[in-house]
Short mmCIF file of N, CA and C in Angstrom, two decimals:
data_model
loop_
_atom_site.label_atom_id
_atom_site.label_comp_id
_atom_site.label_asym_id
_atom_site.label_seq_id
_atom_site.Cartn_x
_atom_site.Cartn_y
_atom_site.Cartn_z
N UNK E 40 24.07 88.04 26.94
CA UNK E 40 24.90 87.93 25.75
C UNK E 40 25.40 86.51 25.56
N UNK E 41 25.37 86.09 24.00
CA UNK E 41 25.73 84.68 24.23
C UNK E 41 27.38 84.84 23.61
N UNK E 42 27.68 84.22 24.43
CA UNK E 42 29.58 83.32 24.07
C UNK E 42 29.82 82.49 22.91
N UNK E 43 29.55 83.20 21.58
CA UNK E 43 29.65 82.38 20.58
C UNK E 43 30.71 81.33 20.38
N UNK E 44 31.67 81.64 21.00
CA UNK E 44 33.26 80.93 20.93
C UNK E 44 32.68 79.94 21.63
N UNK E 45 32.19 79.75 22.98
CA UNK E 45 31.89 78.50 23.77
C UNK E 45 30.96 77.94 22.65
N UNK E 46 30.02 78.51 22.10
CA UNK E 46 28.85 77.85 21.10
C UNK E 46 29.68 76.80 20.06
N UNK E 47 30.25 77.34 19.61
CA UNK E 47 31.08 77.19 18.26
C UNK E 47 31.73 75.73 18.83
N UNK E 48 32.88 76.09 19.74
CA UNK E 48 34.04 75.32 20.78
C UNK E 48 32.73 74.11 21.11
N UNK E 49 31.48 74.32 21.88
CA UNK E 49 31.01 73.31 21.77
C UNK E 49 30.36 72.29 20.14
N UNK E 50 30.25 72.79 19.61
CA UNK E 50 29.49 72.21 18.11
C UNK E 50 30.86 71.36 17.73
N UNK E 51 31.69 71.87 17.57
CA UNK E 51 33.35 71.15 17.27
C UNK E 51 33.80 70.18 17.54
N UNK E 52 33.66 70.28 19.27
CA UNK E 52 33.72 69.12 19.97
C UNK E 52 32.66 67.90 20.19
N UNK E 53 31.34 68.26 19.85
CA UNK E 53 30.66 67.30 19.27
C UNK E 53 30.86 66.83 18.42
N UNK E 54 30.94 67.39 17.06
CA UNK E 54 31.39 66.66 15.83
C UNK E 54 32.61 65.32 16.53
N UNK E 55 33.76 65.77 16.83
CA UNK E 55 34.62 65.27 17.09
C UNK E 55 34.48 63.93 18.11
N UNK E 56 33.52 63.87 18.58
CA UNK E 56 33.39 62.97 19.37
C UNK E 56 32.48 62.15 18.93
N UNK E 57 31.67 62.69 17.73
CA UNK E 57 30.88 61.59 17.02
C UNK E 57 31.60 60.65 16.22
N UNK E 58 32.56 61.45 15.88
CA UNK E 58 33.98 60.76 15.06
C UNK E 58 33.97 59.64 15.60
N UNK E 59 34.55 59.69 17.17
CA UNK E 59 35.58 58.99 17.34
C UNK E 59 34.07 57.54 18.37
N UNK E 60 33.14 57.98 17.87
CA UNK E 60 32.07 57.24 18.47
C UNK E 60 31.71 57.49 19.58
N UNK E 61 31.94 58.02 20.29
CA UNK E 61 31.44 58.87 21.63
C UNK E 61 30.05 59.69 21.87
N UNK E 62 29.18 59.17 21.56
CA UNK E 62 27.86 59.12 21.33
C UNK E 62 27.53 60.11 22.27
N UNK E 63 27.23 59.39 23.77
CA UNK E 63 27.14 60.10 25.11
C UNK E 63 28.17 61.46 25.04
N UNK E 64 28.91 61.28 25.31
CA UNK E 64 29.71 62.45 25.14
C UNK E 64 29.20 63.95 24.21
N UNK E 65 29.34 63.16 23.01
CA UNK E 65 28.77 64.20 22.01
C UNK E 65 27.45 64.65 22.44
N UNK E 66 26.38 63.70 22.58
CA UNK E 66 24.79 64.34 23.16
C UNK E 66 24.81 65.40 24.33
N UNK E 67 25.71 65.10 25.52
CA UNK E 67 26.14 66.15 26.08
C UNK E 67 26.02 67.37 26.03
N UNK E 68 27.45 67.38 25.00
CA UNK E 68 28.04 68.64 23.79
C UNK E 68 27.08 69.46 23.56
N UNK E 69 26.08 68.40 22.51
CA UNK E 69 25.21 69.28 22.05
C UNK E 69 24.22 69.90 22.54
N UNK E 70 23.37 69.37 24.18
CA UNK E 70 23.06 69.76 24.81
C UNK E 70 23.67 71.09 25.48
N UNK E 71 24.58 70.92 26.09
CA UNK E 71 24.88 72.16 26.40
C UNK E 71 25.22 73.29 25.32
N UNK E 72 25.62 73.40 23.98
CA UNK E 72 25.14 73.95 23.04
C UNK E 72 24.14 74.67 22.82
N UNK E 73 22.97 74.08 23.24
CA UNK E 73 21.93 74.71 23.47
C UNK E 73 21.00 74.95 24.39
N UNK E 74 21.94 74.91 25.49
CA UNK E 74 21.74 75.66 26.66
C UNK E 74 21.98 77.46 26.87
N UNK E 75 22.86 77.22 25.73
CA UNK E 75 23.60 78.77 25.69
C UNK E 75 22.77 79.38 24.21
N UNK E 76 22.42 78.70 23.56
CA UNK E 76 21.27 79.34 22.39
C UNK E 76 20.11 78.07 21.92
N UNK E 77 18.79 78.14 22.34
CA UNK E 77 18.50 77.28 22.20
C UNK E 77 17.67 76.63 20.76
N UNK E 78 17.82 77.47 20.16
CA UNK E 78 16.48 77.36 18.73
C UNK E 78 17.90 77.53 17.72
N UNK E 79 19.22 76.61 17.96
CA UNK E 79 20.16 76.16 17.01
C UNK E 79 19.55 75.45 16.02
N UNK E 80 18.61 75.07 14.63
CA UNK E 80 18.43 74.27 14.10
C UNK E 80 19.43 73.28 13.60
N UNK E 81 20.26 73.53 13.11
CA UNK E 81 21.61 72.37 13.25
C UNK E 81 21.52 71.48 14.23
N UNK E 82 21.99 71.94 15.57
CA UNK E 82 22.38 71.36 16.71
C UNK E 82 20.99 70.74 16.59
N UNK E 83 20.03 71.15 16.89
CA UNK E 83 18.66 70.50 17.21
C UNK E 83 18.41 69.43 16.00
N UNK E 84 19.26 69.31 14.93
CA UNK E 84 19.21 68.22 13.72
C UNK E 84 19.96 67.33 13.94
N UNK E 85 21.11 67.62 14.48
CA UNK E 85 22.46 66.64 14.87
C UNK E 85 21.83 66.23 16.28
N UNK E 86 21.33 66.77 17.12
CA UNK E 86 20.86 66.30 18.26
C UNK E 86 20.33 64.94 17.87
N UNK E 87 18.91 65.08 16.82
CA UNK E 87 17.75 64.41 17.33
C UNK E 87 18.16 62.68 16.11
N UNK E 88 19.32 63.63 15.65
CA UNK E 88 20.15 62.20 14.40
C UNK E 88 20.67 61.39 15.34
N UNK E 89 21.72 61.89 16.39
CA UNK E 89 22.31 60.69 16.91
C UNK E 89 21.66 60.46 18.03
N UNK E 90 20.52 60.85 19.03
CA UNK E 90 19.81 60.10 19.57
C UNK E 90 19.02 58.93 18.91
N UNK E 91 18.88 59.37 17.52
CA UNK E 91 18.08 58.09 16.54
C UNK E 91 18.97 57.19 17.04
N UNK E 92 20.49 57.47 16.38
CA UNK E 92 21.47 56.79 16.29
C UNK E 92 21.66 55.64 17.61
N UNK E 93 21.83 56.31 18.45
CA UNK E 93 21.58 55.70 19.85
C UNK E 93 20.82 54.95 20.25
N UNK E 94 19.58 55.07 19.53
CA UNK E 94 18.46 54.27 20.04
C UNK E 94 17.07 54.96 20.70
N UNK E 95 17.64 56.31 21.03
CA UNK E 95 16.87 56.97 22.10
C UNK E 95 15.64 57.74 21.38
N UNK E 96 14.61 56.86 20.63
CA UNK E 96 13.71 57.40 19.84
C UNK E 96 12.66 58.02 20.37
N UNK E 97 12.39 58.26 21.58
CA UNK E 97 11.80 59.20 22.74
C UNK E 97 12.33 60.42 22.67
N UNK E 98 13.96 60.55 22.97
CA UNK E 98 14.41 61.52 22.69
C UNK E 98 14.41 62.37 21.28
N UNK E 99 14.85 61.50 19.90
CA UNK E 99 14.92 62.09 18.87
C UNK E 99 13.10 62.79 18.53
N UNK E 100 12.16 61.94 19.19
CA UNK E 100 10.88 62.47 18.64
C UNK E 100 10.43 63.70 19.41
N UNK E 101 10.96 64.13 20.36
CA UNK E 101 10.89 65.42 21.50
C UNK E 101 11.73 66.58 20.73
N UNK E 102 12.53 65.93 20.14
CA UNK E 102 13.89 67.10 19.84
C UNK E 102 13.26 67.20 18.39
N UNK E 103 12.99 66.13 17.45
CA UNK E 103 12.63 67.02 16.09
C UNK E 103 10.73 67.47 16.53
N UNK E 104 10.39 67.05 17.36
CA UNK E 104 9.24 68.37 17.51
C UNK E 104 9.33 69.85 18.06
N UNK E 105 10.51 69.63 18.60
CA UNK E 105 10.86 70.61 18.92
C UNK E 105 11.67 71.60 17.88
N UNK E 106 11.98 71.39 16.81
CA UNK E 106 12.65 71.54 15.90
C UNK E 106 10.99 72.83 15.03
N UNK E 107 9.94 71.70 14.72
CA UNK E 107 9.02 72.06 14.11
C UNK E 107 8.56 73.26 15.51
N UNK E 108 8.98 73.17 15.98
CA UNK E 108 8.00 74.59 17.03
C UNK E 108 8.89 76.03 16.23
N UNK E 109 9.76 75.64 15.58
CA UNK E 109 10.86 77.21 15.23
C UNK E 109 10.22 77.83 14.37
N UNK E 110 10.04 78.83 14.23
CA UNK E 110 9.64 79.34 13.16
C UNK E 110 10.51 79.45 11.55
N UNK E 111 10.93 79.00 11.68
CA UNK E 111 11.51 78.29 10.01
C UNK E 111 12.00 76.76 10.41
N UNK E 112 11.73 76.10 9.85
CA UNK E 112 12.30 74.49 9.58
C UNK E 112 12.11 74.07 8.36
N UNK E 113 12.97 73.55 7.61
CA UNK E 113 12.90 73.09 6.54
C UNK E 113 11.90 71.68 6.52
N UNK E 114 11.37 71.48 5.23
CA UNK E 114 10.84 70.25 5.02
C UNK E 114 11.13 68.87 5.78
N UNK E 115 12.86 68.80 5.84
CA UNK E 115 13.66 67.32 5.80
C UNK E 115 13.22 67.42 7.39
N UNK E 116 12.72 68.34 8.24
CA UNK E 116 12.39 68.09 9.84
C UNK E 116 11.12 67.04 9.58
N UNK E 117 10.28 67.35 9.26
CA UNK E 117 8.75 66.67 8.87
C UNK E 117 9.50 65.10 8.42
N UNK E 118 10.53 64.95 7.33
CA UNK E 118 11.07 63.65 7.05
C UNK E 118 11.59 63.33 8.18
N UNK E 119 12.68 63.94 8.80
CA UNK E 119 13.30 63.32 9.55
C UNK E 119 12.37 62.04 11.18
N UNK E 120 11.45 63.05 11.09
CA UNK E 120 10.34 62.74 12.03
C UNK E 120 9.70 61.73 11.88
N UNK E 121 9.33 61.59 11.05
CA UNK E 121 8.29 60.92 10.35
C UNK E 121 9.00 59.55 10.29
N UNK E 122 10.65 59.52 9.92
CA UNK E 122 11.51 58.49 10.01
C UNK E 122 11.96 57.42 11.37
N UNK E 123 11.68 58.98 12.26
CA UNK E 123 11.35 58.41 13.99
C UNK E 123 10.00 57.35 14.25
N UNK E 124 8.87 58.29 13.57
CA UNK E 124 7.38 57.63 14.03
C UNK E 124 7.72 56.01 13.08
N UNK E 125 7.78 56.39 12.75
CA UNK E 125 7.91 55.12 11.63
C UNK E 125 9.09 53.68 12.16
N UNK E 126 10.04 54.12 12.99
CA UNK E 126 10.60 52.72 13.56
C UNK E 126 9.87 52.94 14.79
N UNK E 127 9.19 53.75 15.08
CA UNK E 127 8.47 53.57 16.70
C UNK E 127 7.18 53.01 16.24
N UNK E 128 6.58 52.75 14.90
CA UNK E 128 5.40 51.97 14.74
C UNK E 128 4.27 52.41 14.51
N UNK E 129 4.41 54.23 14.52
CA UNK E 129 3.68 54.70 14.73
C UNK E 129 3.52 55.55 13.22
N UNK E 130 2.44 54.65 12.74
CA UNK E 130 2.58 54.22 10.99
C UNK E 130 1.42 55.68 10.49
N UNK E 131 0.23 55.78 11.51
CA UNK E 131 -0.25 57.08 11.18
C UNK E 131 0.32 58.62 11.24
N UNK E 132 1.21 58.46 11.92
CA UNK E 132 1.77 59.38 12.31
C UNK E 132 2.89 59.83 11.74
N UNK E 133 3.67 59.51 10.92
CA UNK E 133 4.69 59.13 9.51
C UNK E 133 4.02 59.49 8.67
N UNK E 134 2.61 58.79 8.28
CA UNK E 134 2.13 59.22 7.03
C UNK E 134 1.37 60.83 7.07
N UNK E 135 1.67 61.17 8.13
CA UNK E 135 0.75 62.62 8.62
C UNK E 135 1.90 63.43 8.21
N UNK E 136 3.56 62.80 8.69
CA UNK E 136 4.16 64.07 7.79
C UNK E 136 5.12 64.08 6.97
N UNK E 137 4.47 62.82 6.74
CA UNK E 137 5.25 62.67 4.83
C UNK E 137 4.41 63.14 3.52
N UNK E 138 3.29 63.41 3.82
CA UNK E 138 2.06 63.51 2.81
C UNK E 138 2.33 65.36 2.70
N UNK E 139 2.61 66.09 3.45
CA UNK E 139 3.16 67.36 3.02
C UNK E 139 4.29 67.88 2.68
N UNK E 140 5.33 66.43 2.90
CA UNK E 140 6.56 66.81 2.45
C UNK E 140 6.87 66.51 1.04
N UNK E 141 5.76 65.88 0.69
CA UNK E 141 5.91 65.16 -0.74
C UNK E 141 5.17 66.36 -1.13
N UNK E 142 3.97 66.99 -0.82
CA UNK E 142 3.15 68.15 -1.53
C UNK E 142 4.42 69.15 -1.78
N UNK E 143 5.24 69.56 -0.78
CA UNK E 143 6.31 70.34 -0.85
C UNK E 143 7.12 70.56 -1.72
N UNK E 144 7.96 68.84 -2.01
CA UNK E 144 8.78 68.83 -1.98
C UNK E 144 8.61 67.54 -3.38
N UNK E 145 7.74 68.01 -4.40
CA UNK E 145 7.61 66.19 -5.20
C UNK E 145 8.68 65.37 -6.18
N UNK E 146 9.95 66.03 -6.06
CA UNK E 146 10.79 65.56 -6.50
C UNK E 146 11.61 64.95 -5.54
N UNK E 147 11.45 64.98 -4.11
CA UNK E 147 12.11 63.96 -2.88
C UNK E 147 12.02 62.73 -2.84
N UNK E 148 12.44 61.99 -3.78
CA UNK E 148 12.37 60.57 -3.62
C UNK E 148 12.19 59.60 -2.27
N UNK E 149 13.49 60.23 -1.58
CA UNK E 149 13.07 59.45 -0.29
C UNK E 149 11.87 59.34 0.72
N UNK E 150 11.41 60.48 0.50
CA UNK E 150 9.85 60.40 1.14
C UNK E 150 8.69 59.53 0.17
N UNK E 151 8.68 59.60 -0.55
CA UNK E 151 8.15 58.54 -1.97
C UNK E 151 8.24 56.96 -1.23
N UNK E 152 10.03 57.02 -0.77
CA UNK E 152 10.31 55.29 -0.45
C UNK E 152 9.84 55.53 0.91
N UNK E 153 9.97 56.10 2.37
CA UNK E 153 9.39 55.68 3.55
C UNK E 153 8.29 55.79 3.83
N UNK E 154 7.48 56.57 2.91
CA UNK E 154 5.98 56.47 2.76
C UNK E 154 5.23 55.34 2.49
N UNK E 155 6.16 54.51 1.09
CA UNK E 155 5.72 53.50 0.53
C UNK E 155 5.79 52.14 1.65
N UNK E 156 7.39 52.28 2.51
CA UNK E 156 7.53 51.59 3.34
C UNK E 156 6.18 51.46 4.49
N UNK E 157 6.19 52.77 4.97
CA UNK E 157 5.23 53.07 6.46
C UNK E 157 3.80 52.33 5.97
N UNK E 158 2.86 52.51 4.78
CA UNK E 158 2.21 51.92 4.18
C UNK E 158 2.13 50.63 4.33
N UNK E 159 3.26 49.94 4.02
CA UNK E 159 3.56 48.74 4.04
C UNK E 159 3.61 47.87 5.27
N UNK E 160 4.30 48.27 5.99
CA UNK E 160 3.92 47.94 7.54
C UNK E 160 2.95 48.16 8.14
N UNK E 161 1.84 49.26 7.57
CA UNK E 161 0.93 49.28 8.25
C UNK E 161 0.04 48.72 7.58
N UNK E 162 0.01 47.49 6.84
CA UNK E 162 -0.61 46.69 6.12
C UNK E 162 -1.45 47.29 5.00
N UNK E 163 -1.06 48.30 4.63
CA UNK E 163 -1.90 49.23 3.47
C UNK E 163 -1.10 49.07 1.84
N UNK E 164 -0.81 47.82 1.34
CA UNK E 164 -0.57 47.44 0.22
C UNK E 164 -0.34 48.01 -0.82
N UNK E 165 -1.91 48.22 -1.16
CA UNK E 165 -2.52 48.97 -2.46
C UNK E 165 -1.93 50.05 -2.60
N UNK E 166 -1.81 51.16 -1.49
CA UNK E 166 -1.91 52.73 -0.87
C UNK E 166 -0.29 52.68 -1.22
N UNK E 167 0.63 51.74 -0.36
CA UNK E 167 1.95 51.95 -0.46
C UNK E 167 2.45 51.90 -2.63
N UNK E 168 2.17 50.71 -3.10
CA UNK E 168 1.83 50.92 -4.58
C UNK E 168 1.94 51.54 -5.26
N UNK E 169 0.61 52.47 -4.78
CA UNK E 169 0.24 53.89 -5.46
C UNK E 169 1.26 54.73 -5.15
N UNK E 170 1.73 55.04 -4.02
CA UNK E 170 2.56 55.91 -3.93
C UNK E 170 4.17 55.20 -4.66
N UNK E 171 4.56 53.92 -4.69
CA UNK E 171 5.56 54.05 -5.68
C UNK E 171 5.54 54.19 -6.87
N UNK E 172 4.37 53.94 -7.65
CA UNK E 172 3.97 54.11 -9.33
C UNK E 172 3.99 55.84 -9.10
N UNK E 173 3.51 56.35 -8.33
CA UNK E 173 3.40 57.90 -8.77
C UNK E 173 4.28 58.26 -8.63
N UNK E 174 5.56 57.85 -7.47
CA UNK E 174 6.93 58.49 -7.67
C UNK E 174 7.85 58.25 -8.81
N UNK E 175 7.48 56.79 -9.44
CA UNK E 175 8.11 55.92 -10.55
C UNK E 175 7.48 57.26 -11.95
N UNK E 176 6.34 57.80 -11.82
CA UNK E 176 6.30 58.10 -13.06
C UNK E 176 7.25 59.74 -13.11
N UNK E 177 7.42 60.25 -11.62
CA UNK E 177 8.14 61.64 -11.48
C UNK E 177 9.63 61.01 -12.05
N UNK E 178 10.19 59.92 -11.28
CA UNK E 178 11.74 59.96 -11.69
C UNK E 178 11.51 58.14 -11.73
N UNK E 179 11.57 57.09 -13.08
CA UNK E 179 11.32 56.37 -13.46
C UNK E 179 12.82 55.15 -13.39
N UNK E 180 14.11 56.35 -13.15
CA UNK E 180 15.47 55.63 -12.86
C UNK E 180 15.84 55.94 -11.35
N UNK E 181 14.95 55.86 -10.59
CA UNK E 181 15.20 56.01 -9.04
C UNK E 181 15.23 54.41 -8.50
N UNK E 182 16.53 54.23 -8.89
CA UNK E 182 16.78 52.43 -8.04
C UNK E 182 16.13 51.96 -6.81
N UNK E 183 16.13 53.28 -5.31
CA UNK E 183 15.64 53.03 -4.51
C UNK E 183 14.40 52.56 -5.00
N UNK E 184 13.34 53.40 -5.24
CA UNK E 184 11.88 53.39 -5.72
C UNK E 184 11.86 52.14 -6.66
N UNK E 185 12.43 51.60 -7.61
CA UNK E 185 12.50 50.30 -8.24
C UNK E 185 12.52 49.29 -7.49
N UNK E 186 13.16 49.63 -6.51
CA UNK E 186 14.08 48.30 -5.40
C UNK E 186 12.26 47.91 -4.64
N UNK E 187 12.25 48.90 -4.22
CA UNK E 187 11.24 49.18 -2.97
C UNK E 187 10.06 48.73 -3.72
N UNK E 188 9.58 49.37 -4.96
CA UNK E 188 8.41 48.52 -5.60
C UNK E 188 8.60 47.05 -6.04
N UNK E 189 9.43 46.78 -6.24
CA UNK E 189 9.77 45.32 -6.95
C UNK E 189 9.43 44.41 -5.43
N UNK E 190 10.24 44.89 -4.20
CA UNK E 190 9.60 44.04 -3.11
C UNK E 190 8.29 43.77 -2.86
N UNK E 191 7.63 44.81 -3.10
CA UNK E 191 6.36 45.04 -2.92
C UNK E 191 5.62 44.13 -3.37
N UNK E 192 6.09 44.00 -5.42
CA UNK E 192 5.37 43.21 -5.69
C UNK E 192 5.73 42.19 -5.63
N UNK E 193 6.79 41.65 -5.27
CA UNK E 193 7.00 40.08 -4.45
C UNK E 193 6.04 39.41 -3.16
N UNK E 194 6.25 40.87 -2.25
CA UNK E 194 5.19 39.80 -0.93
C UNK E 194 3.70 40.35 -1.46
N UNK E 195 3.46 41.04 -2.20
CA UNK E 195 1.81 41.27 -3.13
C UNK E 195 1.60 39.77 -3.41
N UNK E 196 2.47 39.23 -4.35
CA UNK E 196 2.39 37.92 -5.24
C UNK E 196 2.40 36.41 -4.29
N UNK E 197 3.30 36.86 -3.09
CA UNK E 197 3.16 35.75 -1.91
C UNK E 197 1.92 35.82 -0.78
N UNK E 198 1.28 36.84 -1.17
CA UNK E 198 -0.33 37.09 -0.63
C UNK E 198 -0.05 37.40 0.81
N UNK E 199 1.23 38.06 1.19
CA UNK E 199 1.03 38.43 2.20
C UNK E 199 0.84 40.24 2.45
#
């Protein structure tokens, strides 16, 4: 039987300690959180955020795959992930699951912009482009997506 009160009592006290910047502390928290139930999708979202947060992008990429093993996960797991592979460099692997979150989801702008980004770093120009003109023609006053193409075509024009 699980001790929802300890569950709860722990989630609380994480929050609270993210507050107050207590990083370690809170990861803890949430760990043991889900020691006592482990397929929390929350906790396993807040987990694998402030290990980003932390730095610990080993960790956050273990915890949101682990996320996708549940049998329901929303879309924003595939983003969130993909947001991991993507400062870890790992530019194919971002675009593997941003390309169904956008099929999903084609009014998500932000997958539109780290797609266009991941593209971009992975020296794929043209490709990144395309994907901001096609988000530009879904929502045409999306500043991000303006911002993000307008760079684009700056280092396009500086030939790098």
């Amino acid at each position: 039987d699980v001790n929802w009160r300890r569950v709860d009592a722990a989630n609380v006290i994480a929050q609270r300690q993210v507050k107050a910047e207590k990083y370690a502390d809170a990861i803890k928290m949430l760990e043991a959180s889900l020691e006592m139930v482990p397929d929390q999708y929350g906790v396993l979202a807040s987990l694998a955020r402030l290990q980003t947060r932390v730095g610990d992008l080993a960790g956050a990429t273990a915890t949101w795959q682990r996320c996708l093993g549940l049998p329901f996960y929303p879309s924003q797991t595939r983003f969130e992930l993909a947001r991991v592979y993507h400062q870890q460099g790992s530019f194919q692997q971002a675009t593997d699951l941003l390309v169904p979150v956008i099929q999903q989801q084609p009014d998500f702008m932000p997958a539109y912009v780290l797609l266009g980004q991941t593209l971009q770093d992975a020296g794929q120009l043209d490709d990144a482009m395309g994907v901001y003109d096609l988000a530009l023609k879904r929502n045409a006053n999306d500043p991000g997506l303006r911002s993000a193409r307008d760079a684009l075509l700056e280092r396009m024009a500086e030939g790098n």
